[in-house]
Coordinates of C-alpha atoms in Angstrom, one line a residue:
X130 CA 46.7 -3.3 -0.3
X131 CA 44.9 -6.6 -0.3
X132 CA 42.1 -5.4 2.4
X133 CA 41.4 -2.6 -0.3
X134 CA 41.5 -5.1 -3.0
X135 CA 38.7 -7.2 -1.8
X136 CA 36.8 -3.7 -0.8
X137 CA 37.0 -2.5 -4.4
X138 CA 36.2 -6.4 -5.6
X139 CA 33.2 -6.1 -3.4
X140 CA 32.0 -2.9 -3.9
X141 CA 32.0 -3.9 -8.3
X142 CA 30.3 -7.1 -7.5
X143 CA 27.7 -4.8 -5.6
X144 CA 26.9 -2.5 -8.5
X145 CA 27.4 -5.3 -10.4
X146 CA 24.5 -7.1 -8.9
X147 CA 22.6 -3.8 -8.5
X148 CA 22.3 -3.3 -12.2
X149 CA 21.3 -7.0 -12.8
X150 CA 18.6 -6.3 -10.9
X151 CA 17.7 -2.9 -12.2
X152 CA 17.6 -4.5 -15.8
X153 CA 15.5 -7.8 -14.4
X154 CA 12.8 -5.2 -13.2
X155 CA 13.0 -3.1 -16.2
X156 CA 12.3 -6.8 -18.3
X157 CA 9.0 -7.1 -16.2
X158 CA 7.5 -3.5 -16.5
X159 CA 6.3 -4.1 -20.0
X160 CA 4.1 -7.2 -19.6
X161 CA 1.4 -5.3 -18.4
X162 CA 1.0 -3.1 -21.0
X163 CA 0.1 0.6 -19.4
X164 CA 2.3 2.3 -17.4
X165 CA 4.0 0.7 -13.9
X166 CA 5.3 2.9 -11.4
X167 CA 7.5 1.0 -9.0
X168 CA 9.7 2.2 -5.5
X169 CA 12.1 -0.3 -3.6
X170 CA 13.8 0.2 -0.6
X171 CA 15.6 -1.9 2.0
X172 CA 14.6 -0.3 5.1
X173 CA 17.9 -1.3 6.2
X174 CA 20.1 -0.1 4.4
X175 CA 17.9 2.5 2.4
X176 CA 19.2 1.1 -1.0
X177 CA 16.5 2.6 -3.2
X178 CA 15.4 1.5 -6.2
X179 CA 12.9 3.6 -8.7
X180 CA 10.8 3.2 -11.9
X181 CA 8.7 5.4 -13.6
X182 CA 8.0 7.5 -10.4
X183 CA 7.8 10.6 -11.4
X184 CA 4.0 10.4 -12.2
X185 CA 1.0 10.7 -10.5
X186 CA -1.1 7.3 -10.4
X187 CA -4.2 6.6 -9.0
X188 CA -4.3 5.0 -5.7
X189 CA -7.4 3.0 -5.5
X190 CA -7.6 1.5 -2.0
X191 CA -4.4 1.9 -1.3
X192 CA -5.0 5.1 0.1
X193 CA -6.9 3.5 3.1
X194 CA -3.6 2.8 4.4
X195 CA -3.2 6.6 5.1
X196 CA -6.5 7.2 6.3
X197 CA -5.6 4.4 8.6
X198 CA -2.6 6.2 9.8
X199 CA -4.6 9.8 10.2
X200 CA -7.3 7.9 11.9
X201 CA -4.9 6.5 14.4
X202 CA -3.1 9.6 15.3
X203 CA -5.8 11.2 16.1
X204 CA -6.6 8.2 18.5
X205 CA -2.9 8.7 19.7
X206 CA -4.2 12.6 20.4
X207 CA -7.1 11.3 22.7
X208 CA -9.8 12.4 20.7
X209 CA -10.9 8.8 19.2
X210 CA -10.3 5.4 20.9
X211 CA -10.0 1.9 19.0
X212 CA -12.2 0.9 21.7
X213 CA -15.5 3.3 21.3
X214 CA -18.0 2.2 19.5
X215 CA -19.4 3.5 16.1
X216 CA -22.9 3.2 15.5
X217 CA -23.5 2.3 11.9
X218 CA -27.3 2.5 10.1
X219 CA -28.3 1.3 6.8
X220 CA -27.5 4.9 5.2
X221 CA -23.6 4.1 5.8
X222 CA -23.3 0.7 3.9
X223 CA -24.2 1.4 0.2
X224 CA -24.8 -1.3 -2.0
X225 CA -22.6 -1.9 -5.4
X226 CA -19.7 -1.9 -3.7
X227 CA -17.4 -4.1 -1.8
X228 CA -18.3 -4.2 1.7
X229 CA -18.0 -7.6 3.8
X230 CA -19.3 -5.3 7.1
X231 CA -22.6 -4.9 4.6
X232 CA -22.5 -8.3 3.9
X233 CA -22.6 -9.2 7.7
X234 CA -24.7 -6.8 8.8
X235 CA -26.9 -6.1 5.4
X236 CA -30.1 -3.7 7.7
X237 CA -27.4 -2.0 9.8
X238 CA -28.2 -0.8 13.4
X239 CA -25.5 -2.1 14.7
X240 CA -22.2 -0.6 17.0
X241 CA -18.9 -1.7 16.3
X242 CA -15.4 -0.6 17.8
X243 CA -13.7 1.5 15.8
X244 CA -10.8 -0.8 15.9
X245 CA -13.3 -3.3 14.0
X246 CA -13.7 -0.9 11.7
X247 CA -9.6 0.1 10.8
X248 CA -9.8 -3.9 10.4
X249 CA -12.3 -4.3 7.7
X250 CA -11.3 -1.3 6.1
X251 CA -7.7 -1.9 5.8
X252 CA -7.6 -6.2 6.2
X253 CA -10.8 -6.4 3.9
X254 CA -10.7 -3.4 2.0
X255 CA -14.1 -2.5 2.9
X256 CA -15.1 0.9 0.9
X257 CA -18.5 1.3 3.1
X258 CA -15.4 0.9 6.2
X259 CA -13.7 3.2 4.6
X260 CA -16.2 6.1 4.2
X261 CA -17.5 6.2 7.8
X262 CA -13.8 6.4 9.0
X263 CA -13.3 9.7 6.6
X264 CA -17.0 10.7 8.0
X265 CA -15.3 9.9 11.6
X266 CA -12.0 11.5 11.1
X267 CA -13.6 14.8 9.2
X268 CA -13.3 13.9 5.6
X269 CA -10.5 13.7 3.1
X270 CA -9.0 17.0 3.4
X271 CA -7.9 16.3 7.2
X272 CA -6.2 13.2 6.2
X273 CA -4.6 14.6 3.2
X274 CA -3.4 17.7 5.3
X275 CA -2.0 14.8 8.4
X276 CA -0.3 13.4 5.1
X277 CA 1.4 16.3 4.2
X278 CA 2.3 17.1 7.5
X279 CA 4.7 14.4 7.7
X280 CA 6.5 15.8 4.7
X281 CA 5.2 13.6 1.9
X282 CA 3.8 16.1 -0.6
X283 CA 3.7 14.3 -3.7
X284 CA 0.4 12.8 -2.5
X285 CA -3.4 14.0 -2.8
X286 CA -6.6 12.4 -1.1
X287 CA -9.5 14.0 -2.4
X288 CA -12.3 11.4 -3.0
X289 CA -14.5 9.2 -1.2
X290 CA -15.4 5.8 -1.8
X291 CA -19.0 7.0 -2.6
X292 CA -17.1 9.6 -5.2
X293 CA -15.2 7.5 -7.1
X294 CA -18.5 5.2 -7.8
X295 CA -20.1 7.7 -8.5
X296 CA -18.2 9.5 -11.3
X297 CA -15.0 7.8 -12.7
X298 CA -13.2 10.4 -12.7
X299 CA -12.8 11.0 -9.5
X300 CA -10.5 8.4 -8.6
X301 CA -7.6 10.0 -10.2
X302 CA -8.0 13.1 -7.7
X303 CA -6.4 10.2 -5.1
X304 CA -3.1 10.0 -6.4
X305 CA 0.3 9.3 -5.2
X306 CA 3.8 9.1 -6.5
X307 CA 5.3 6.1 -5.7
X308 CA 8.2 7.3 -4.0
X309 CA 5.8 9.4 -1.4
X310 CA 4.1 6.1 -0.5
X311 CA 7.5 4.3 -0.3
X312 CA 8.6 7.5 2.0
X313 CA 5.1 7.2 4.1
X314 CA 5.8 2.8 4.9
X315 CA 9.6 3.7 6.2
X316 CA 8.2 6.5 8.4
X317 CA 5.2 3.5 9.3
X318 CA 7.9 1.0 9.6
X319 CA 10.4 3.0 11.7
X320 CA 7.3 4.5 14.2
X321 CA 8.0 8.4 13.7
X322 CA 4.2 9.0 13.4
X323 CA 2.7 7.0 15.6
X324 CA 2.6 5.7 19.3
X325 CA 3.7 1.7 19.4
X326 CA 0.6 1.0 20.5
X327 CA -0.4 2.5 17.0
X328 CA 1.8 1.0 15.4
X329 CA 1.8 -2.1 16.2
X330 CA -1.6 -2.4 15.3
X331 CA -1.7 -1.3 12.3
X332 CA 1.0 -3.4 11.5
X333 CA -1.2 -6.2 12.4
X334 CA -4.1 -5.5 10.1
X335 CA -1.6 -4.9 7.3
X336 CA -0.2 -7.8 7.8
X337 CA -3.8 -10.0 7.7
X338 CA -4.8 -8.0 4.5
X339 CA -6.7 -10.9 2.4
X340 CA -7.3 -8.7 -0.7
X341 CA -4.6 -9.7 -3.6
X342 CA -3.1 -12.5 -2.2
X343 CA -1.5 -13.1 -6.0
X344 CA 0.0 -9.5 -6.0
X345 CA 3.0 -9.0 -3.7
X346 CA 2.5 -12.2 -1.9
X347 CA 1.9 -14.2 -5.1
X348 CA 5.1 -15.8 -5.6
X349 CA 6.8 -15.3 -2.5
X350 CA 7.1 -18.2 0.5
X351 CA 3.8 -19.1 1.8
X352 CA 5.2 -18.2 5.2
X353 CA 6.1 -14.6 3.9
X354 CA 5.1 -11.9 6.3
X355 CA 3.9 -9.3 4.3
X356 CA 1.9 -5.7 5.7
X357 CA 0.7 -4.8 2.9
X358 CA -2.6 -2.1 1.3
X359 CA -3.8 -3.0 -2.1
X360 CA -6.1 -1.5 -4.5
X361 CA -8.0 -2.0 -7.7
X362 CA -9.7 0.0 -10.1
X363 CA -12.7 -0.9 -12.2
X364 CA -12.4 -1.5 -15.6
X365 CA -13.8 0.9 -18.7
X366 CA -13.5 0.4 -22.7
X367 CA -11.6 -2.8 -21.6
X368 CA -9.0 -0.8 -20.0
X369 CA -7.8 -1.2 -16.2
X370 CA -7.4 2.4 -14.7
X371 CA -5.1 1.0 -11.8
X372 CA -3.9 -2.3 -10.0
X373 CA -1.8 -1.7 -7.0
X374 CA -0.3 -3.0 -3.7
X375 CA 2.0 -1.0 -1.9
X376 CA 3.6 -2.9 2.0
X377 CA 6.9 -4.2 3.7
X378 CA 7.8 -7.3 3.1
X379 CA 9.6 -8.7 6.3
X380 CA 12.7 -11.5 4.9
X381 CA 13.9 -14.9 6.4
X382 CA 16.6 -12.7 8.0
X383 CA 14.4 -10.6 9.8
X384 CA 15.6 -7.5 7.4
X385 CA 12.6 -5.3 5.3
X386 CA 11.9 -4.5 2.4
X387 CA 9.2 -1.8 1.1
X388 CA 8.1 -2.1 -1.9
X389 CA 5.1 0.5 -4.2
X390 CA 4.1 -1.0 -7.6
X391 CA 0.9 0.7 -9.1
X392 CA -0.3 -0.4 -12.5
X393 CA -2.0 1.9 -14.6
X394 CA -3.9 1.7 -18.3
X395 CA -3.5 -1.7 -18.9
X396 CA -5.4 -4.0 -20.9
X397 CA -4.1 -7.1 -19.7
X398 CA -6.4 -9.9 -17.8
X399 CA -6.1 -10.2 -14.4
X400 CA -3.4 -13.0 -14.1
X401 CA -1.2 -10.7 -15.8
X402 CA -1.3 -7.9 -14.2
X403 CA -1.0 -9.5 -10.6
X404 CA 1.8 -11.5 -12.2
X405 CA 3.8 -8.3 -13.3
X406 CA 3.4 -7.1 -9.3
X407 CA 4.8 -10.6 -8.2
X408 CA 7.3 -11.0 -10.1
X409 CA 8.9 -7.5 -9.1
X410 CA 7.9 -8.3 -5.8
X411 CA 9.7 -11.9 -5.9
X412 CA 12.6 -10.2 -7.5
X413 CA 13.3 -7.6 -4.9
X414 CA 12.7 -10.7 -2.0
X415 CA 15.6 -12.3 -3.8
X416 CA 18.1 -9.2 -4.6
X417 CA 18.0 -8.1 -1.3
X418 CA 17.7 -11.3 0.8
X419 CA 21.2 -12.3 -1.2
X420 CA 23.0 -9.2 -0.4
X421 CA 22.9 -10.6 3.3

């Protein structure tokens, strides 16, 4: 009787706790004014959380995290290698746009290895990086279709990099519910799609991703280990059409924790928004690191 005691005391501090947290996320959500979709999960465990994740939001530059992973599969088939080289001309790095391989090589004519490439495009969010891979791979609709063929539906990748500058509408034909990307990182995380080899690497480029260090990262340990694909809109009528950063956060135990938060229509500045994505991010670090 008293061993079920203390399992039943347990087990209500546990829900307890669970819903302390639920309503500590829910307090967030509002400060940035739009809609925030958000997916936890301890990739332990697989104690989910979810928040507003039944629509479809637009993933910006996240979605360079699975053309990353349909890239590398199809270097896992033999038919690309991270070591061949990739002749890119002055055609393939557009200006207006963010591109520190332009910025490097600003005429072109130059031959880097695709694994350079997956680096800049994923590390340094490199939209000119970006474009050459879908160019490479066989455009969007193969790495939407690879997607898909993992069994994560609620996703579409439709539009290039070149697209969505083009007409602003286009970047809400990339969109993604955030459970699917929460369900694509714990296949990522637990290797079920990719060769080590694969996956390891990718896992390394995640993990030196420089672009939003004041999103996920922002208020966690500056010794956090964080893989991690973020992504950010441009901003029309003073509105924000999306903020995002989508990774696995590895904790001082050595346990994980994926996390999705994409910020839609807001018309807050900057600070805020990246603070709304911290502090969820921060929260979920905490909840879950204490349940240890």
């Amino acid at each position: 009787m008293i061993a079920l005691f203390l399992l039943t005391n347990n087990n209500v501090n546990a829900q307890k706790q669970h819903e302390i947290f639920r309503q500590k996320i829910e307090k967030i959500l509002p400060q940035a004014k739009g809609t925030v979709g958000v997916a936890i999960m301890g990739l332990e465990d697989r104690e989910t959380f979810l928040f507003n994740e039944g629509l479809k939001y637009p993933m910006q530059s996240v979605y360079k995290f699975p053309l990353a992973m349909a890239v590398l599969n199809q270097v896992d088939k033999g038919k690309l290698s991270l070591n061949q080289k990739i002749h890119i001309t002055s055609k393939d790095l557009l200006p207006n746009t963010w591109s520190p391989i332009r910025e490097k090589y600003p005429k072109g004519n130059v031959d880097l290895k695709l694994s350079e490439i997956l680096a800049y495009t994923v590390s340094q969010s490199d939209n000119n990086g970006c474009d050459i891979l879908f160019r490479l791979i066989g455009g969007t609709k193969k790495v939407d279709a690879y997607i898909h063929s993992l069994g994560i539906k609620s996703i579409a990748i439709a539009a290039t990099e070149e697209e969505m500058h083009k007409d602003w509408n286009a970047q809400f034909a990339n969109w993604c519910k955030p459970r699917a990307m929460l369900r694509l990182l714990e296949i990522f995380y637990k290797g079920k799609a990719l060769s080590k080899t694969s996956n390891d690497f990718l896992w390394k480029v995640m993990t030196e991703t420089t672009s939003g260090p004041n999103k996920i990262k922002g208020l966690l340990p500056k010794s956090a280990s964080v893989a991690h694909k973020t992504g950010l809109s441009d901003t029309k009528d003073g509105v924000l059409a999306a903020t995002n950063d989508a990774g696995i956060m590895t904790l001082p135990n050595g346990e994980h924790v994926a996390i999705v938060v994409f910020v839609s229509n807001t018309p807050v500045d900057e600070k805020t928004r990246d603070g709304v994505i911290a502090q969820i991010s921060k929260a979920a670090w905490d909840y879950y690191l204490a349940k240890k």
